[in-house]
Coordinates of C-alpha atoms in Angstrom, one line a residue:
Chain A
X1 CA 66.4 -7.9 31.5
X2 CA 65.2 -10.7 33.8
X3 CA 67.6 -12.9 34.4
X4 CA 68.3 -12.4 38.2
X5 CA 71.4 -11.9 39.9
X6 CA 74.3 -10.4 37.1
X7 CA 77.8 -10.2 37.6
X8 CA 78.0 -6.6 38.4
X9 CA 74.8 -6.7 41.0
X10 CA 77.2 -8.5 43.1
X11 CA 80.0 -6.0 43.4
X12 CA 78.5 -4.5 46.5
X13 CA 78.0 -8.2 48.2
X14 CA 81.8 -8.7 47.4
X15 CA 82.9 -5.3 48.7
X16 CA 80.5 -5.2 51.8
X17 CA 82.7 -8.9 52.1
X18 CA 86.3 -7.5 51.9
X19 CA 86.7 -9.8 48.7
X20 CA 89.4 -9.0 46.9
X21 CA 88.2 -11.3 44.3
X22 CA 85.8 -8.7 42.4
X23 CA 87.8 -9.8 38.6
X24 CA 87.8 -13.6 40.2
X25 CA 83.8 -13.6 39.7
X26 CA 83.6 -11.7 36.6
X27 CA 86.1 -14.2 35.4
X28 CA 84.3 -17.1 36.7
X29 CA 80.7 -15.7 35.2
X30 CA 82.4 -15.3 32.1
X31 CA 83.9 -19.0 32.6
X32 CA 80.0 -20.1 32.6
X33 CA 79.4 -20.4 36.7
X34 CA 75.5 -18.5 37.3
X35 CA 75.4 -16.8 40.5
X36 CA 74.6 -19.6 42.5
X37 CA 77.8 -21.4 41.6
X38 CA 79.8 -18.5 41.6
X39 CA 79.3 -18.0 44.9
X40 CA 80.3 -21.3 46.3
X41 CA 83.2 -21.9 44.2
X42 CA 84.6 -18.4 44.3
X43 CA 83.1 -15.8 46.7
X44 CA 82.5 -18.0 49.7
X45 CA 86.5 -19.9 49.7
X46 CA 88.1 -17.0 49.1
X47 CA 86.5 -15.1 51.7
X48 CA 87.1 -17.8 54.3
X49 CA 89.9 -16.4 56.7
X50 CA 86.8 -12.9 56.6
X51 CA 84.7 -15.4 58.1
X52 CA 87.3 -17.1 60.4
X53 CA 87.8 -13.7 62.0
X54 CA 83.8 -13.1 62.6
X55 CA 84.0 -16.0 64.2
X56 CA 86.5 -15.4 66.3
X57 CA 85.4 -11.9 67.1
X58 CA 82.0 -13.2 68.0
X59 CA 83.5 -15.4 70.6
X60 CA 85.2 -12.6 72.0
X61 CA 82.1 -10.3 71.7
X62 CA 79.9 -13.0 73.8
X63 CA 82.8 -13.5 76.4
X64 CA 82.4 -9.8 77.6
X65 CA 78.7 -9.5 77.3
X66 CA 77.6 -8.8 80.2
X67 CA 73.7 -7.2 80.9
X68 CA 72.0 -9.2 78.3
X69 CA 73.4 -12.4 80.2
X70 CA 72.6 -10.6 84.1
X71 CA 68.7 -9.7 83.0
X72 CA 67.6 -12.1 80.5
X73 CA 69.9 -14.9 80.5
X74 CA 69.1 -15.9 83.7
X75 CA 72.9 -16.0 85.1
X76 CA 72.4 -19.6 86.2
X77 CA 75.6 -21.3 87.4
X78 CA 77.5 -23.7 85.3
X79 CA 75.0 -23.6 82.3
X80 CA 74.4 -19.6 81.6
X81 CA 76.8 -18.1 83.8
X82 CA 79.7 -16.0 82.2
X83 CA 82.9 -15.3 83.0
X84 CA 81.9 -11.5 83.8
X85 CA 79.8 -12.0 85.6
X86 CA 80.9 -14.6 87.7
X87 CA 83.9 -11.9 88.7
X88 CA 80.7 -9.2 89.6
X89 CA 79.1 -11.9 91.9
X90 CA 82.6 -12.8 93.7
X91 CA 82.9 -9.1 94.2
X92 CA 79.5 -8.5 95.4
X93 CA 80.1 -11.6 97.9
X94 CA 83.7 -10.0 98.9
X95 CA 85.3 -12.8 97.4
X96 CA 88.2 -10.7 96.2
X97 CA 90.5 -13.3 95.5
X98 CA 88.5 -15.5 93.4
X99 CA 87.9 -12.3 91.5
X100 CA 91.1 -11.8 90.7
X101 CA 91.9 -14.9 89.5
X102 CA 88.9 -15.0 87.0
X103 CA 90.3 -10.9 86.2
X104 CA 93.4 -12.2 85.5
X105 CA 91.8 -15.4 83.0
X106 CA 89.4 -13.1 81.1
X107 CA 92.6 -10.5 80.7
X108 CA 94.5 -14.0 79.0
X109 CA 91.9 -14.7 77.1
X110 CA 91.0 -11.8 75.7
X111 CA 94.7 -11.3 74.8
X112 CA 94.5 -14.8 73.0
X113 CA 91.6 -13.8 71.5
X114 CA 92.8 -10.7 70.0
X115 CA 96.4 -11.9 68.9
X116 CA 94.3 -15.1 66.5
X117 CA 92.6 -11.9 65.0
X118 CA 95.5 -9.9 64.0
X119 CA 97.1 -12.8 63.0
X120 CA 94.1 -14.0 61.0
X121 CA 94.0 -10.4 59.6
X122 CA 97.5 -10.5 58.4
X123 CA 97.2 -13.6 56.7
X124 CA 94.4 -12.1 55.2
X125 CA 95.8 -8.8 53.2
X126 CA 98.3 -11.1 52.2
X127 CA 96.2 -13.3 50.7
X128 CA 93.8 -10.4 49.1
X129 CA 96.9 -8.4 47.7
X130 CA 98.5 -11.4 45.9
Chain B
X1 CA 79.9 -10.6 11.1
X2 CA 79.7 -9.2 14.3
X3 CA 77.4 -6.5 14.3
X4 CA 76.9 -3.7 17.7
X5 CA 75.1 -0.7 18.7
X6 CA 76.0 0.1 22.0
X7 CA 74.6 3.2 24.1
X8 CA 75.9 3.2 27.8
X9 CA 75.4 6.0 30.4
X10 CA 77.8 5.8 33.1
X11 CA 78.2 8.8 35.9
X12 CA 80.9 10.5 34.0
X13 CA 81.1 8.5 30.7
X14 CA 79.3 8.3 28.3
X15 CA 80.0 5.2 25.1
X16 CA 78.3 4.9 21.8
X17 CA 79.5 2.2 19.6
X18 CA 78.3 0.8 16.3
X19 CA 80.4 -1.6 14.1
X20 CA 80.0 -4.4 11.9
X21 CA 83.5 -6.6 11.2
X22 CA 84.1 -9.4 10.0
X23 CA 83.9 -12.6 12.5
X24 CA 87.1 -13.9 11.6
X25 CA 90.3 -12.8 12.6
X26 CA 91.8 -10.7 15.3
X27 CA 90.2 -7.5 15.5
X28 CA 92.3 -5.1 17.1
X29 CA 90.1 -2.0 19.3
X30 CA 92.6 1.0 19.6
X31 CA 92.6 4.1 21.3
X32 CA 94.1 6.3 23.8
X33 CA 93.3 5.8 27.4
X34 CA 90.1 6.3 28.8
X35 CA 88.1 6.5 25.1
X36 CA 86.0 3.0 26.2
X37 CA 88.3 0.2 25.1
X38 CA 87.4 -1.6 27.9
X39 CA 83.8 -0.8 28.3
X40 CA 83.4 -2.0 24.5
X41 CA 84.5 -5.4 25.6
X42 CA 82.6 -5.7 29.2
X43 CA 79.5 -4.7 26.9
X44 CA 80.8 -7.9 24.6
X45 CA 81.1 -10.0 27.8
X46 CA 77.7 -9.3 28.9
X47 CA 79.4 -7.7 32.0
X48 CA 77.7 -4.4 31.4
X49 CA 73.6 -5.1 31.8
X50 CA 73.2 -0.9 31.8
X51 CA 74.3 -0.7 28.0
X52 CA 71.1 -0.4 25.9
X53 CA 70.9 -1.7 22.0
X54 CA 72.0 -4.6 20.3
X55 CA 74.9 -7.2 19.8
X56 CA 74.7 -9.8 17.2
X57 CA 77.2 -12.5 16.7
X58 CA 76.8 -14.1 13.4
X59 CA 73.0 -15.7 13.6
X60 CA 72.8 -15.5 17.5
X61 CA 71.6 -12.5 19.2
X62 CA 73.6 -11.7 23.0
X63 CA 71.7 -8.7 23.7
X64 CA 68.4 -6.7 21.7
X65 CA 65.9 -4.3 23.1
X66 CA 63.8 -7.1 24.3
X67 CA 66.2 -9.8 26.0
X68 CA 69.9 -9.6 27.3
X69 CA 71.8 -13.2 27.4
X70 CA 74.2 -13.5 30.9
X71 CA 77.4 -13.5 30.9
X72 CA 77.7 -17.0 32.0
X73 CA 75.4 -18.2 28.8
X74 CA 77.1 -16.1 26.1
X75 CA 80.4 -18.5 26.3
X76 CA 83.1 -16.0 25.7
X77 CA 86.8 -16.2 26.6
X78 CA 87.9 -13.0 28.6
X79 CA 91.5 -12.0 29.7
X80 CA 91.7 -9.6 31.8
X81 CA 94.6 -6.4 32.7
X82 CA 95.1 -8.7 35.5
X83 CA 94.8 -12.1 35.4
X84 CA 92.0 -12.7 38.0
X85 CA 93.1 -16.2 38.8
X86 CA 91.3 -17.4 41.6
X87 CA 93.9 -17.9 44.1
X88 CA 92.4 -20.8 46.3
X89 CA 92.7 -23.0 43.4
X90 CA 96.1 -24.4 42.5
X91 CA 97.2 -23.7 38.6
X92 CA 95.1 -27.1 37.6
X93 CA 92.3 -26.3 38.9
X94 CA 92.3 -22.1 37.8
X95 CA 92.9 -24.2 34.1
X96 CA 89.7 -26.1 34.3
X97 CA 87.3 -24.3 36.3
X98 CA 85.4 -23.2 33.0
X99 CA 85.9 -26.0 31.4
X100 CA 84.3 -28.6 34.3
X101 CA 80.9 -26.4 33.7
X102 CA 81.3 -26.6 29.4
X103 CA 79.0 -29.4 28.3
X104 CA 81.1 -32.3 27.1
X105 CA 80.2 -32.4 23.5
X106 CA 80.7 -28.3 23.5
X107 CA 84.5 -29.1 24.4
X108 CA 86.0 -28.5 21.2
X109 CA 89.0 -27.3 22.1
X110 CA 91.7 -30.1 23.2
X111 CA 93.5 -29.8 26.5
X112 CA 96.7 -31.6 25.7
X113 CA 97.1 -29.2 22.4
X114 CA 96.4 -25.8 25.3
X115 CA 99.4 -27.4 27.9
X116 CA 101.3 -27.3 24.7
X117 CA 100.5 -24.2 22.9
X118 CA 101.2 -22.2 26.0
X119 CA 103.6 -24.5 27.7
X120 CA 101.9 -24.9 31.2
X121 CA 102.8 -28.2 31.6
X122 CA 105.4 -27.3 34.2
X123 CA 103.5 -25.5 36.5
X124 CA 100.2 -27.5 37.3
X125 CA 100.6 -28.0 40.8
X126 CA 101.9 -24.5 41.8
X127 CA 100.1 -21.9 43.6
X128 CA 98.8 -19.2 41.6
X129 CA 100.3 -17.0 43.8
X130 CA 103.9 -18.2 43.2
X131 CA 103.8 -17.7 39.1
X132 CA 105.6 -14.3 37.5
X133 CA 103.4 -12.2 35.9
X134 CA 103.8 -13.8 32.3
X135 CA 103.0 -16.9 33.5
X136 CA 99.6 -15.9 35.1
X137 CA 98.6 -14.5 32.0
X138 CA 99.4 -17.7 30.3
X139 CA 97.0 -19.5 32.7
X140 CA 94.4 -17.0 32.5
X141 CA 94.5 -17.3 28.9
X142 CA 94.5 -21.2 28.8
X143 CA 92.0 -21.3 31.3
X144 CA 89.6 -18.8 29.0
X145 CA 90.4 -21.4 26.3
X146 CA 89.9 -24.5 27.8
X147 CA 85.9 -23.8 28.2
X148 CA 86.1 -23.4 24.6
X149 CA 84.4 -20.1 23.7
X150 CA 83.0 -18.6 21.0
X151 CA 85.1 -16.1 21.3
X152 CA 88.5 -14.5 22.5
X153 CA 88.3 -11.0 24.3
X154 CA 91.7 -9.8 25.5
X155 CA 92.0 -6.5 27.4
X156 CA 95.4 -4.9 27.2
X157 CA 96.5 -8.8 28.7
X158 CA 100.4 -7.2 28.6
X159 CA 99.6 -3.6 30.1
X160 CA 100.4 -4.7 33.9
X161 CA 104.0 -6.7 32.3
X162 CA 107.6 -5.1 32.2
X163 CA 108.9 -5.3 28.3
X164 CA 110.8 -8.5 28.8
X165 CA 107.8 -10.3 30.0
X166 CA 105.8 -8.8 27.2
X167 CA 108.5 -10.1 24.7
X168 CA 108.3 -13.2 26.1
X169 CA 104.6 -13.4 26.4
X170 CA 103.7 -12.1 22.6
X171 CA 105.0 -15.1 20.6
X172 CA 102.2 -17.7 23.1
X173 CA 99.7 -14.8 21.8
X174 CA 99.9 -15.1 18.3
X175 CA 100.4 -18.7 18.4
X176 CA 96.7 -18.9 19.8
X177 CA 95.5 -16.2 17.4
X178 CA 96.8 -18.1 14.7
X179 CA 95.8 -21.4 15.2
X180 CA 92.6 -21.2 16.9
X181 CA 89.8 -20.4 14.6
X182 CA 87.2 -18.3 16.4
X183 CA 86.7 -14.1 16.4
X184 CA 89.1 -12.7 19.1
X185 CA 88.6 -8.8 20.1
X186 CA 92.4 -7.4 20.9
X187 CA 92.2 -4.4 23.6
X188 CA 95.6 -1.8 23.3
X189 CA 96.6 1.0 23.3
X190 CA 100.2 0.2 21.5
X191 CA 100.4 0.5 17.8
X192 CA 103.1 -2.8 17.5
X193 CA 100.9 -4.7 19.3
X194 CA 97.8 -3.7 17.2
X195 CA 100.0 -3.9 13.8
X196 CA 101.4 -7.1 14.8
X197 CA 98.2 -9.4 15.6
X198 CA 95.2 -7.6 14.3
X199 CA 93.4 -7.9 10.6
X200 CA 90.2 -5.8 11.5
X201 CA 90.6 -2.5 13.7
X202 CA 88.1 -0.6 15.8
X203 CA 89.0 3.1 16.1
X204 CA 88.1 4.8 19.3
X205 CA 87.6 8.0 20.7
X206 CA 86.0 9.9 23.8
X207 CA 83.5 6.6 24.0
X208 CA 82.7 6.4 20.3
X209 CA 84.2 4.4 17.6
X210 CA 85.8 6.5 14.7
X211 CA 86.8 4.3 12.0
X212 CA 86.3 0.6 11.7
X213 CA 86.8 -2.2 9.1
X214 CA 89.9 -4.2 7.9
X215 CA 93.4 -3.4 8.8
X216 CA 95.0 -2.3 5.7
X217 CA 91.2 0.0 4.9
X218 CA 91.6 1.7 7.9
X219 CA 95.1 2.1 8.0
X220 CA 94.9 3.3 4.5
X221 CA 92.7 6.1 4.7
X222 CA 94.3 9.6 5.0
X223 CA 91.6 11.3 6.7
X224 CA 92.1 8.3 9.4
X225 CA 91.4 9.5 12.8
X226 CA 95.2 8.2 13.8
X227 CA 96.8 10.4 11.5
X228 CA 95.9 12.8 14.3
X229 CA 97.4 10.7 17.1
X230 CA 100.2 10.8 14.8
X231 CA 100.4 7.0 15.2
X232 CA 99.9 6.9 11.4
X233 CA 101.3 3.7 10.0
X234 CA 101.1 1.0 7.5
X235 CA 101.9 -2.8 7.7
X236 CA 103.4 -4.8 5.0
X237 CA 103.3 -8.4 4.9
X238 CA 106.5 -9.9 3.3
X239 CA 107.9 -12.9 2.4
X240 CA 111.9 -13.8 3.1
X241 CA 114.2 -14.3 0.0
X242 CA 117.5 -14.0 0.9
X243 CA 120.2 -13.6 4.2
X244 CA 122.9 -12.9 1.2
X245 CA 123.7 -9.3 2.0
X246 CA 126.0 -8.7 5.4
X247 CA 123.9 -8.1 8.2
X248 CA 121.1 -8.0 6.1
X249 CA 117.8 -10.2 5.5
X250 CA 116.5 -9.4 1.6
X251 CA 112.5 -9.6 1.6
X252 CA 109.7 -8.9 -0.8
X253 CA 106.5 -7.8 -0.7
X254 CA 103.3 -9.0 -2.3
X255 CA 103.4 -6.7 -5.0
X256 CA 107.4 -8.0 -5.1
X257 CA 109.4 -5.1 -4.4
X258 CA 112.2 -5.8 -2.3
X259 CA 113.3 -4.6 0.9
X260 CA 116.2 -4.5 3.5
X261 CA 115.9 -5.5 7.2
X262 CA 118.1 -6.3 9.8
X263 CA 119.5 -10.0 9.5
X264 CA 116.4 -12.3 10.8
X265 CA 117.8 -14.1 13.9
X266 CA 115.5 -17.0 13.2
X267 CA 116.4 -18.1 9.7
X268 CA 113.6 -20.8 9.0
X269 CA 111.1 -18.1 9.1
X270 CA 109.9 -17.3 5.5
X271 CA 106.6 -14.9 6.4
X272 CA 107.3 -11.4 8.0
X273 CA 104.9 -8.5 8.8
X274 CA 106.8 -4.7 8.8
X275 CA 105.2 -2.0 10.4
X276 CA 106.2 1.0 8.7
X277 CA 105.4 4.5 10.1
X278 CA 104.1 7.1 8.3
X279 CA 106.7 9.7 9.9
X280 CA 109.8 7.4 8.7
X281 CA 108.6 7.3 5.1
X282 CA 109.7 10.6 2.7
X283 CA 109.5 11.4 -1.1
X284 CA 111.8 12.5 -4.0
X285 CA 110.5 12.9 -7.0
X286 CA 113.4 11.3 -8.6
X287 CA 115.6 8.0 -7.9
X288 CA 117.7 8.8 -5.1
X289 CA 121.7 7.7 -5.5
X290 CA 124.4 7.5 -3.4
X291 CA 121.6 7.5 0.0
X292 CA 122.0 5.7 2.8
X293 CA 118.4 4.4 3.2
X294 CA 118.2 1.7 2.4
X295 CA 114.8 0.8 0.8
X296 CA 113.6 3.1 -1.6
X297 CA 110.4 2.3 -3.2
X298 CA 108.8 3.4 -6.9
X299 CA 105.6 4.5 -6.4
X300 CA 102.4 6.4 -7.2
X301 CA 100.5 8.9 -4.9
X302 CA 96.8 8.1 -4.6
X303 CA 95.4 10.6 -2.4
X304 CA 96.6 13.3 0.2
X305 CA 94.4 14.4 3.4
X306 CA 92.4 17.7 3.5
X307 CA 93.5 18.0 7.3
X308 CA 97.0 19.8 8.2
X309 CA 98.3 18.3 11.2
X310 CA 100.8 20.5 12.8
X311 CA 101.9 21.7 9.3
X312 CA 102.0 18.0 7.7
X313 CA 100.0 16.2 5.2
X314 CA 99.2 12.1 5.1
X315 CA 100.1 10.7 2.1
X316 CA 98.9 7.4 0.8
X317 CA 101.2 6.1 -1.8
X318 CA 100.7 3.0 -4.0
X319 CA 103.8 0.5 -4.1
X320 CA 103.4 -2.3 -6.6
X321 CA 99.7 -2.7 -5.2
X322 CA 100.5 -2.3 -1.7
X323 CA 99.3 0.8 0.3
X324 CA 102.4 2.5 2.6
X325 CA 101.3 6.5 4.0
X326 CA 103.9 9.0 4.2
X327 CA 103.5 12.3 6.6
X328 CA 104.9 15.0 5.0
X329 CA 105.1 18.5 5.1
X330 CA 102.9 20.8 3.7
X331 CA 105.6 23.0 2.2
X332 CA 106.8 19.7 0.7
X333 CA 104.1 18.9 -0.7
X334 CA 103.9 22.0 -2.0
X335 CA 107.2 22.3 -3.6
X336 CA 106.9 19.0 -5.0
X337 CA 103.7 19.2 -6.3
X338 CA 102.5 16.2 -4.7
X339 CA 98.7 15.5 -6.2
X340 CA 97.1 12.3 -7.0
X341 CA 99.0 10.2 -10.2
X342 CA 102.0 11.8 -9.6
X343 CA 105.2 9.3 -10.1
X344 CA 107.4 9.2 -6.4
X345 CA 110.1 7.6 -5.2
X346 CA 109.6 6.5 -1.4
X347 CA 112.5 6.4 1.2
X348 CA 112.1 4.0 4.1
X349 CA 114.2 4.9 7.1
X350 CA 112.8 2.4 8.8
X351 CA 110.8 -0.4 8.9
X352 CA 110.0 -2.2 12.4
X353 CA 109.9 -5.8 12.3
X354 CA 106.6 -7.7 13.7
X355 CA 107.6 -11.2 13.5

């Protein structure tokens, strides 16, 4: 055939995406958008709160890392220090109240973190079931 | 003429379709679910890059053994089951996203006269998600319209509606069938739909096409393969003479015998269509008095199918010129001796008015 990407090559993309917007790009190729276009006027804005939650959930993913930062990151104070493991080094230094504290932020946070997701979620089915 | 030859393999379905109709008009593709309505016009679209053969619209070729156009470059209209809007765009922008990427001087078709046609004037600026579903398929067929295709494909566009919102949405439909002037391919699986918009039919089947060619030719033939769906019917196009009779509107048809319908609400209306059923028409061999039917018709029988459907025969009868089918019963036909020639009075119980 030879003519690149077609419409229904990009049903798994959409799917793999969440997109409930798999008639939305057959409509638009059929509207005259190639591939390219589709993507950026369909595909990519109405998949935007999927990747507002990666975001989020990447955030979230990095704040709890913890043995990447310790053995390669360097753990250096103020620049690649992490919240984790600042909380290991107050324990290890018996510096249990500082610890806590921190314990008690990263708990906050995570919680913050968390509720912006499910709230980003719900938005989300809304959005893909109407 | 629009000429296909379609082979598609899918996992568990299998279509072959070969037609030639004519390119203008509505064609209506009927069938019962699941025979490949739908695949027919995704092939059409270009939406099916599996299928194997040929499609040729008029002088242009969309898809041959050796090169398959996209479905971006073939320029044709679709309306889906559901309306597909894209719902980050407001009711404005859904409208003209096909037509922003149509070259200018391919922009035959007029916006102004599309806002009218369809009446979206009022709802513009409203979120897509906030219209009723008539309304969305309004703006998904404006929006098909708008890049000004080549061609109209509409699949089932009422299926997902409630019957008010279908009655509300058919008279937008045939306004645009009528008054637009390129090939439009209608997907149902209702007979008044078909009967009411269509002039060519594609009959389909377990992924094949059974019959296909011009309404009243397909509709005419006894051995047609809806006589077995017992959907049998035939369509008479009338013009309005009279609202003298109580209750009553007084039309003829073209061969200019005159029936009886129901008083026409609209009165300005002079052109009707009738979809007659093939199980509401029955025969006497002599003028019937004293009935309470009625339109009786003086005809002639033309031809009579070899098939016996649960003990009944398809009749094709000859009124003034104009082609009406009758089921009967074999015993009937029998007992009256029913055979090609034969002089017959037709009784119309009745006749279901199209619009």
């Amino acid at each position: 055939m030879g003519v690149g990407v077609h419409a229904a090559e990009e049903d798994v993309f959409i799917g793999a995406l969440g997109l409930d917007g798999l008639g939305g790009v057959k409509a638009a190729a059929c509207l005259g958008a190639s591939p390219l276009d589709r993507f950026f006027s369909v595909v990519l804005p109405m998949s935007k709160l999927g990747y507002l939650t990666a975001v989020v959930l990447g955030f979230a993913h990095t704040m709890g890392e913890f043995g990447v930062v310790l053995m390669i990151g360097g753990n250096i104070p103020g620049q690649t220090q992490v919240l984790s493991i600042a909380i290991y080094d107050h324990v290890e230094a018996l510096q249990y109240s500082e610890a806590h504290w921190l314990a008690g932020i990263l708990l906050l946070l995570s919680f913050l973190v968390l509720l912006a997701v499910y709230t980003l979620n719900r938005r989300f089915s809304v959005v893909g079931s109407g | 003429m629009i000429s296909v030859d379609i082979h598609l393999q899918k996992s568990d379905f299998k279509l072959e379709a070969r037609f030639d109709i004519s390119k203008s008009g509505v064609t209506g593709v009927f069938g019962p679910s699941g025979c490949g309505k739908t695949t027919l016009l995704r092939v059409l679209a270009g939406l099916e890059p599996e299928s194997q053969g040929t499609v040729q619209i008029g002088q242009d070729s969309w898809q041959s053994a050796t090169a398959f156009t996209a479905s971006e470059r073939r320029r044709v209209g679709m309306v889906f089951q559901e309306p597909s809007l894209f719902s980050h765009l407001n009711v404005a922008d859904n409208l003209l996203y096909g037509r922003k990427r149509t070259k200018i001087n391919l922009q035959g078709i007029d916006l102004e006269s599309i806002y009218d046609l369809l009446k979206l004037r009022d709802m513009l600026d409203r979120d897509t998600r906030s219209l009723s579903g008539g309304e969305r398929q309004r703006v998904a067929i404006g929006r098909a319209l708008l890049a000004s295709p080549v061609m109209l494909l509409m699949d089932e566009p009422m299926s997902a509606m409630d019957q008010n919102a279908r009655h509300q949405l058919m008279p937008f439909l045939e306004n645009v069938v009528q008054q637009l002037e390129m090939p439009v391919f209608y997907v149902s699986h209702s007979t008044e739909e078909i009967a009411r918009l269509a002039d060519n039919l594609i009959l389909m089947d377990q992924g094949r096409v059974t019959a296909y060619g011009a309404m009243s030719e397909v509709l005419g033939r006894v051995d047609s393969p809806l006589n077995q769906l017992d959907d049998a019917f035939s369509v008479f196009e009338c013009r309005v003479q009279s609202h003298d009779l109580p209750h009553l509107t007084s039309v003829s048809s073209r061969g200019g015998e005159m029936l009886h319908i129901p008083r026409l609400q609209d009165t300005r209306q002079d052109q009707v269509r009738l979809r007659i059923r093939a199980r509401d028409v029955s025969l006497c061999l002599e003028q019937p008095r004293n009935t309470s039917i009625l339109n009786v018709l003086r005809g002639e029988v033309v031809a009579i199918s070899q098939l016996i459907e649960q003990g009944s025969r398809t009749v094709k009868l000859d009124i003034a010129g104009e082609s009406l089918l009758a089921k009967v019963s074999e015993y009937s036909v029998q007992q009256l001796q029913l055979r090609p020639g034969k002089s017959i009075f037709a009784q119309i119980k009745s006749a279901v008015l199209l619009g």
